[in-house]
Amino acid sequence: MRAHLKRRFEPAAGTGAFIFEPEQPLAFKAGQTCDIRIPEPRYQDAEGAVRTFSIASPPGSPELMFATRLTGSAFKRSLMEMPPGTVVEIDGPYGSFTLHQNAAKAAVLLAGGIGITPFRSMIADAVERNLPHDLTLVYSNRTAGSSAFISDLEAWARAHPRFHLVATITEPAPGEAWSHLTGLVDAAFLARHVRADFGTAIFYVAGPDGFVKAMAASVSSAGADPDNVRTEEFAGY
Ligand SMILES: Cc1cc2nc3c(=O)[nH]c(=O)nc-3n(C[C@H](O)[C@H](O)[C@H](O)COP(=O)(O)OP(=O)(O)OC[C@H]3O[C@@H](n4cnc5c(N)ncnc54)[C@H](O)[C@@H]3O)c2cc1C
């Protein structure tokens, strides 16, 4: 399907968010992905002009938001420099990294950096539709400045009593404003800050490969049933 760029903004340092208007509404579930192809990219490299991105906007929105770390690849530079109105091709939706049905089981969402994208869609959707699920987001970034969408997440935590935000940074800079936690996410951190029944909760982990592997191990040693751990690895980081 064709879609045109409406606008872009930087939700955090080194991060770009892109709003596309598709030529017709895309039916998808929060957590799913799309492949974005730039037909005439300004820059080219060996990695080509197609990338998989999780949809960061909720299904109820007519626009599609995607967000990414600006790595300097030809694809990312082309995205950052394409003028509004530029047409791209969007294939999808794909994937089964979506919220479970049974609301009796809590959902614990673990995001590493840009891994926040599928969860931004899931949480916005849960708030919009007032879903009965108990949702806890554990969100880890290096710095406050690189913590994308933190103000959206804070607003949803205020608005929706079943959504709990546990945000942490691992490299706090002196004097940088940050009202959340600091420190690495590990089994002890999870036991301290996540109020869910680890034996029955469903865990969702998204982000760069290294983060996903470390978190899958941490939630298991914190008491999660490995069958209840779902992962989405963002290859390429
Ligand atoms: C299901 C899924 C969802 C994703 N969602 C997002 C998202 O919401 N936001 C986001 O920023 N990124 C997301 N990604 C990752 C995205 O597709 C890109 O790989 C990533 O953004 C890096 O792109 P780049 O242009 O910066 O780097 P590239 O120039 O593409 O690659 C950087 C390096 O990674 C290597 N590499 C690239 N792809 C792979 C691969 N598949 N396996 C092994 N090595 C690889 C390249 O060889 C290169 O050395 C997702 C990936 C998957 C699979």
CSV table of C-alpha atoms and ligand atoms in Angstrom, one decimal:
chain,number,residue,atom,x,y,z
A,1,MET,CA,0.0,0.0,0.0
A,2,ARG,CA,1.2,3.6,-0.7
A,3,ALA,CA,1.4,6.1,2.1
A,4,HIS,CA,2.8,9.6,2.3
A,5,LEU,CA,4.9,11.3,4.9
A,6,LYS,CA,2.8,13.8,6.9
A,7,ARG,CA,5.5,14.9,9.4
A,8,ARG,CA,8.4,13.7,11.5
A,9,PHE,CA,9.7,14.7,14.9
A,10,GLU,CA,12.4,13.7,17.3
A,11,PRO,CA,10.8,12.0,20.4
A,12,ALA,CA,14.3,11.6,22.0
A,13,ALA,CA,17.9,12.3,21.2
A,14,GLY,CA,19.1,10.3,18.2
A,15,THR,CA,15.6,9.1,17.5
A,16,GLY,CA,13.2,9.9,14.6
A,17,ALA,CA,9.4,9.4,14.6
A,18,PHE,CA,7.6,9.4,11.3
A,19,ILE,CA,3.8,9.9,10.7
A,20,PHE,CA,2.5,8.4,7.5
A,21,GLU,CA,-1.0,8.7,6.0
A,22,PRO,CA,-1.9,5.5,4.2
A,23,GLU,CA,-4.0,5.7,1.1
A,24,GLN,CA,-6.5,3.5,2.9
A,25,PRO,CA,-6.9,2.6,6.6
A,26,LEU,CA,-4.6,-0.3,7.6
A,27,ALA,CA,-6.3,-3.0,9.8
A,28,PHE,CA,-3.8,-4.2,12.3
A,29,LYS,CA,-3.4,-5.3,15.9
A,30,ALA,CA,-1.3,-3.3,18.4
A,31,GLY,CA,2.2,-4.9,18.4
A,32,GLN,CA,2.3,-5.8,14.7
A,33,THR,CA,5.0,-4.6,12.2
A,34,CYS,CA,5.2,-3.3,8.7
A,35,ASP,CA,7.9,-3.3,6.0
A,36,ILE,CA,8.6,0.2,4.7
A,37,ARG,CA,10.1,0.5,1.3
A,38,ILE,CA,11.5,3.9,0.0
A,39,PRO,CA,11.0,3.8,-3.8
A,40,GLU,CA,13.6,6.4,-4.6
A,41,PRO,CA,15.9,6.8,-1.6
A,42,ARG,CA,18.2,9.8,-1.6
A,43,TYR,CA,21.0,7.6,-0.2
A,44,GLN,CA,21.8,3.9,-1.0
A,45,ASP,CA,24.0,1.3,0.7
A,46,ALA,CA,24.3,-2.5,0.8
A,47,GLU,CA,21.5,-2.8,3.3
A,48,GLY,CA,18.9,-1.6,0.8
A,49,ALA,CA,15.8,0.5,0.9
A,50,VAL,CA,13.4,-1.8,3.0
A,51,ARG,CA,13.2,-2.0,6.8
A,52,THR,CA,10.8,-3.8,9.2
A,53,PHE,CA,9.4,-1.4,11.9
A,54,SER,CA,6.8,-2.0,14.6
A,55,ILE,CA,3.8,0.3,14.3
A,56,ALA,CA,4.0,2.7,17.2
A,57,SER,CA,0.5,4.2,16.9
A,58,PRO,CA,-2.6,2.5,18.1
A,59,PRO,CA,-5.0,0.7,15.7
A,60,GLY,CA,-7.7,3.4,16.3
A,61,SER,CA,-5.5,6.1,14.7
A,62,PRO,CA,-5.9,6.9,11.0
A,63,GLU,CA,-2.2,7.7,10.8
A,64,LEU,CA,0.7,5.3,11.1
A,65,MET,CA,3.6,6.2,13.4
A,66,PHE,CA,7.0,4.5,13.2
A,67,ALA,CA,10.1,5.4,15.3
A,68,THR,CA,13.7,4.5,14.9
A,69,ARG,CA,17.2,5.2,16.2
A,70,LEU,CA,19.1,7.4,13.7
A,71,THR,CA,22.1,5.2,13.0
A,72,GLY,CA,23.3,7.0,10.0
A,73,SER,CA,22.5,4.2,7.6
A,74,ALA,CA,21.5,5.2,4.1
A,75,PHE,CA,17.9,4.2,4.8
A,76,LYS,CA,17.6,6.3,7.9
A,77,ARG,CA,19.3,9.3,6.4
A,78,SER,CA,16.8,9.1,3.4
A,79,LEU,CA,13.9,8.9,5.9
A,80,MET,CA,15.2,11.9,7.8
A,81,GLU,CA,15.6,14.0,4.6
A,82,MET,CA,12.6,13.1,2.6
A,83,PRO,CA,10.2,16.0,2.3
A,84,PRO,CA,6.7,15.8,3.7
A,85,GLY,CA,4.4,14.4,1.0
A,86,THR,CA,6.9,11.8,-0.1
A,87,VAL,CA,5.3,8.4,-1.0
A,88,VAL,CA,6.6,5.2,0.5
A,89,GLU,CA,5.3,1.6,0.2
A,90,ILE,CA,4.1,-0.1,3.3
A,91,ASP,CA,3.6,-3.8,3.5
A,92,GLY,CA,1.8,-5.5,6.3
A,93,PRO,CA,0.7,-5.9,9.0
A,94,TYR,CA,2.9,-8.8,10.1
A,95,GLY,CA,3.6,-10.6,13.3
A,96,SER,CA,1.9,-12.1,16.4
A,97,PHE,CA,3.6,-10.0,19.1
A,98,THR,CA,0.1,-8.8,20.3
A,99,LEU,CA,-1.6,-8.7,23.7
A,100,HIS,CA,-3.1,-11.9,25.0
A,101,GLN,CA,-6.9,-12.2,25.4
A,102,ASN,CA,-7.3,-13.5,29.0
A,103,ALA,CA,-7.2,-10.3,31.1
A,104,ALA,CA,-7.0,-12.4,34.3
A,105,LYS,CA,-3.3,-12.8,33.4
A,106,ALA,CA,-1.3,-9.6,33.9
A,107,ALA,CA,1.0,-8.3,31.1
A,108,VAL,CA,4.5,-7.3,31.8
A,109,LEU,CA,6.1,-5.4,29.0
A,110,LEU,CA,9.9,-5.0,28.9
A,111,ALA,CA,11.3,-2.5,26.4
A,112,GLY,CA,14.9,-1.8,25.7
A,113,GLY,CA,15.4,1.6,24.1
A,114,ILE,CA,13.7,1.7,20.7
A,115,GLY,CA,12.0,-1.5,21.7
A,116,ILE,CA,9.3,0.8,23.1
A,117,THR,CA,7.6,1.1,19.7
A,118,PRO,CA,5.2,-2.0,19.8
A,119,PHE,CA,4.4,-1.2,23.4
A,120,ARG,CA,3.5,2.4,22.7
A,121,SER,CA,0.9,1.1,20.3
A,122,MET,CA,-0.3,-1.6,22.8
A,123,ILE,CA,-0.6,0.8,25.7
A,124,ALA,CA,-2.3,3.6,23.7
A,125,ASP,CA,-4.8,1.0,22.5
A,126,ALA,CA,-5.4,-0.3,26.0
A,127,VAL,CA,-6.1,3.2,27.3
A,128,GLU,CA,-8.3,4.2,24.3
A,129,ARG,CA,-10.4,1.0,24.6
A,130,ASN,CA,-10.2,0.9,28.4
A,131,LEU,CA,-9.0,-2.7,28.3
A,132,PRO,CA,-9.3,-4.8,31.6
A,133,HIS,CA,-5.7,-6.1,31.4
A,134,ASP,CA,-3.2,-5.1,34.2
A,135,LEU,CA,-0.2,-3.7,32.2
A,136,THR,CA,3.2,-3.0,33.6
A,137,LEU,CA,5.9,-1.4,31.4
A,138,VAL,CA,9.5,-1.8,32.4
A,139,TYR,CA,11.3,0.7,30.1
A,140,SER,CA,15.1,0.9,30.1
A,141,ASN,CA,17.3,3.4,28.3
A,142,ARG,CA,20.8,4.7,28.7
A,143,THR,CA,19.9,8.3,29.5
A,144,ALA,CA,16.8,10.5,30.2
A,145,GLY,CA,17.4,12.3,26.9
A,146,SER,CA,17.2,9.0,24.9
A,147,SER,CA,14.0,7.9,26.6
A,148,ALA,CA,11.5,8.3,23.7
A,149,PHE,CA,7.8,9.0,24.4
A,150,ILE,CA,8.3,9.3,28.2
A,151,SER,CA,5.7,12.1,28.5
A,152,ASP,CA,3.1,10.0,26.6
A,153,LEU,CA,3.7,7.1,28.9
A,154,GLU,CA,3.5,9.3,32.1
A,155,ALA,CA,0.2,10.7,30.8
A,156,TRP,CA,-1.2,7.2,30.2
A,157,ALA,CA,-0.1,6.1,33.6
A,158,ARG,CA,-2.0,9.0,35.2
A,159,ALA,CA,-5.1,8.4,33.0
A,160,HIS,CA,-5.3,4.6,33.3
A,161,PRO,CA,-5.2,2.9,36.7
A,162,ARG,CA,-4.3,-0.5,35.2
A,163,PHE,CA,-1.2,0.8,33.5
A,164,HIS,CA,2.0,1.0,35.6
A,165,LEU,CA,5.2,2.7,34.3
A,166,VAL,CA,8.5,1.5,35.6
A,167,ALA,CA,11.1,3.6,33.7
A,168,THR,CA,14.9,3.4,34.4
A,169,ILE,CA,18.1,4.8,33.0
A,170,THR,CA,21.5,3.0,33.2
A,171,GLU,CA,23.8,6.0,32.6
A,172,PRO,CA,22.3,9.0,34.5
A,173,ALA,CA,24.0,12.2,33.6
A,174,PRO,CA,24.8,14.6,36.5
A,175,GLY,CA,22.1,17.3,36.7
A,176,GLU,CA,19.9,15.7,34.0
A,177,ALA,CA,16.2,15.9,35.0
A,178,TRP,CA,14.8,12.4,35.7
A,179,SER,CA,11.9,11.6,38.1
A,180,HIS,CA,12.0,7.8,37.6
A,181,LEU,CA,14.5,5.0,38.5
A,182,THR,CA,18.1,4.4,37.8
A,183,GLY,CA,20.0,1.1,37.4
A,184,LEU,CA,20.1,-2.0,35.3
A,185,VAL,CA,17.0,-4.2,34.9
A,186,ASP,CA,17.7,-7.7,36.3
A,187,ALA,CA,15.8,-10.3,38.3
A,188,ALA,CA,16.2,-8.3,41.6
A,189,PHE,CA,15.0,-5.1,40.0
A,190,LEU,CA,12.0,-6.8,38.5
A,191,ALA,CA,11.1,-8.4,41.9
A,192,ARG,CA,11.4,-5.0,43.6
A,193,HIS,CA,9.4,-2.9,41.0
A,194,VAL,CA,6.9,-5.2,39.2
A,195,ARG,CA,3.7,-5.9,41.1
A,196,ALA,CA,2.4,-8.9,39.1
A,197,ASP,CA,2.1,-12.6,39.8
A,198,PHE,CA,5.3,-13.8,38.0
A,199,GLY,CA,3.9,-17.4,37.9
A,200,THR,CA,0.9,-16.5,35.7
A,201,ALA,CA,1.8,-13.2,34.0
A,202,ILE,CA,2.6,-13.0,30.3
A,203,PHE,CA,5.9,-11.3,29.6
A,204,TYR,CA,6.7,-9.4,26.4
A,205,VAL,CA,10.2,-8.4,25.6
A,206,ALA,CA,11.2,-6.1,22.7
A,207,GLY,CA,14.4,-4.4,21.6
A,208,PRO,CA,17.9,-5.0,20.4
A,209,ASP,CA,19.0,-8.7,20.5
A,210,GLY,CA,21.3,-8.3,23.5
A,211,PHE,CA,18.6,-6.7,25.6
A,212,VAL,CA,16.0,-9.3,24.6
A,213,LYS,CA,18.3,-12.2,25.5
A,214,ALA,CA,19.3,-10.7,28.9
A,215,MET,CA,15.7,-9.9,29.8
A,216,ALA,CA,14.4,-13.3,28.9
A,217,ALA,CA,16.9,-14.8,31.3
A,218,SER,CA,16.1,-12.3,34.0
A,219,VAL,CA,12.3,-12.8,33.9
A,220,SER,CA,12.8,-16.6,34.0
A,221,SER,CA,15.1,-16.3,37.1
A,222,ALA,CA,12.6,-13.9,38.6
A,223,GLY,CA,10.0,-16.7,38.5
A,224,ALA,CA,8.3,-16.4,35.1
A,225,ASP,CA,7.2,-19.5,33.3
A,226,PRO,CA,9.4,-19.6,30.1
A,227,ASP,CA,6.3,-20.6,28.1
A,228,ASN,CA,4.8,-17.2,29.1
A,229,VAL,CA,7.8,-15.2,27.7
A,230,ARG,CA,7.3,-13.7,24.2
A,231,THR,CA,10.1,-11.9,22.5
A,232,GLU,CA,10.5,-9.4,19.5
A,233,GLU,CA,14.2,-9.0,18.5
A,234,PHE,CA,15.0,-5.9,16.6
A,235,ALA,CA,17.8,-7.2,14.3
A,236,GLY,CA,20.2,-4.6,13.0
A,237,TYR,CA,21.1,-3.0,16.4
B,1,LIG,C1,10.1,-7.6,14.1
B,1,LIG,C2,11.0,-6.4,14.0
B,1,LIG,C3,10.5,-5.2,14.4
B,1,LIG,C4,11.4,-4.1,14.4
B,1,LIG,N1,10.9,-2.9,14.8
B,1,LIG,C5,11.7,-1.8,14.7
B,1,LIG,C6,11.3,-0.5,15.2
B,1,LIG,O1,10.1,-0.3,15.6
B,1,LIG,N2,12.2,0.5,15.2
B,1,LIG,C7,13.5,0.3,14.7
B,1,LIG,O2,14.3,1.3,14.8
B,1,LIG,N3,13.9,-0.9,14.3
B,1,LIG,C8,13.1,-1.9,14.3
B,1,LIG,N4,13.5,-3.1,13.8
B,1,LIG,C9,14.9,-3.2,13.3
B,1,LIG,C10,14.9,-2.6,11.9
B,1,LIG,O3,14.3,-3.4,10.9
B,1,LIG,C11,16.4,-2.4,11.4
B,1,LIG,O4,17.1,-3.6,11.3
B,1,LIG,C12,17.1,-1.4,12.4
B,1,LIG,O5,16.3,-0.3,12.5
B,1,LIG,C13,18.5,-1.1,11.9
B,1,LIG,O6,18.4,-0.4,10.7
B,1,LIG,P1,19.6,0.5,10.1
B,1,LIG,O7,19.2,1.0,8.8
B,1,LIG,O8,19.9,1.5,11.2
B,1,LIG,O9,20.8,-0.5,10.1
B,1,LIG,P2,21.3,-1.4,8.8
B,1,LIG,O10,22.1,-0.6,8.0
B,1,LIG,O11,20.1,-2.1,8.3
B,1,LIG,O12,22.1,-2.5,9.6
B,1,LIG,C14,23.0,-2.2,10.6
B,1,LIG,C15,23.8,-3.5,10.8
B,1,LIG,O13,23.0,-4.6,11.2
B,1,LIG,C16,23.1,-5.6,10.3
B,1,LIG,N5,21.8,-6.2,10.1
B,1,LIG,C17,20.8,-5.6,9.6
B,1,LIG,N6,19.7,-6.5,9.6
B,1,LIG,C18,20.1,-7.6,10.1
B,1,LIG,C19,19.5,-8.9,10.4
B,1,LIG,N7,18.2,-9.1,10.1
B,1,LIG,N8,20.2,-9.8,11.0
B,1,LIG,C20,21.5,-9.6,11.4
B,1,LIG,N9,22.1,-8.4,11.1
B,1,LIG,C21,21.5,-7.4,10.5
B,1,LIG,C22,23.7,-5.0,9.1
B,1,LIG,O14,24.4,-6.0,8.3
B,1,LIG,C23,24.5,-3.9,9.6
B,1,LIG,O15,25.8,-4.4,9.9
B,1,LIG,C24,12.7,-4.2,13.9
B,1,LIG,C25,13.1,-5.5,13.4
B,1,LIG,C26,12.3,-6.6,13.5
B,1,LIG,C27,12.8,-7.9,13.0
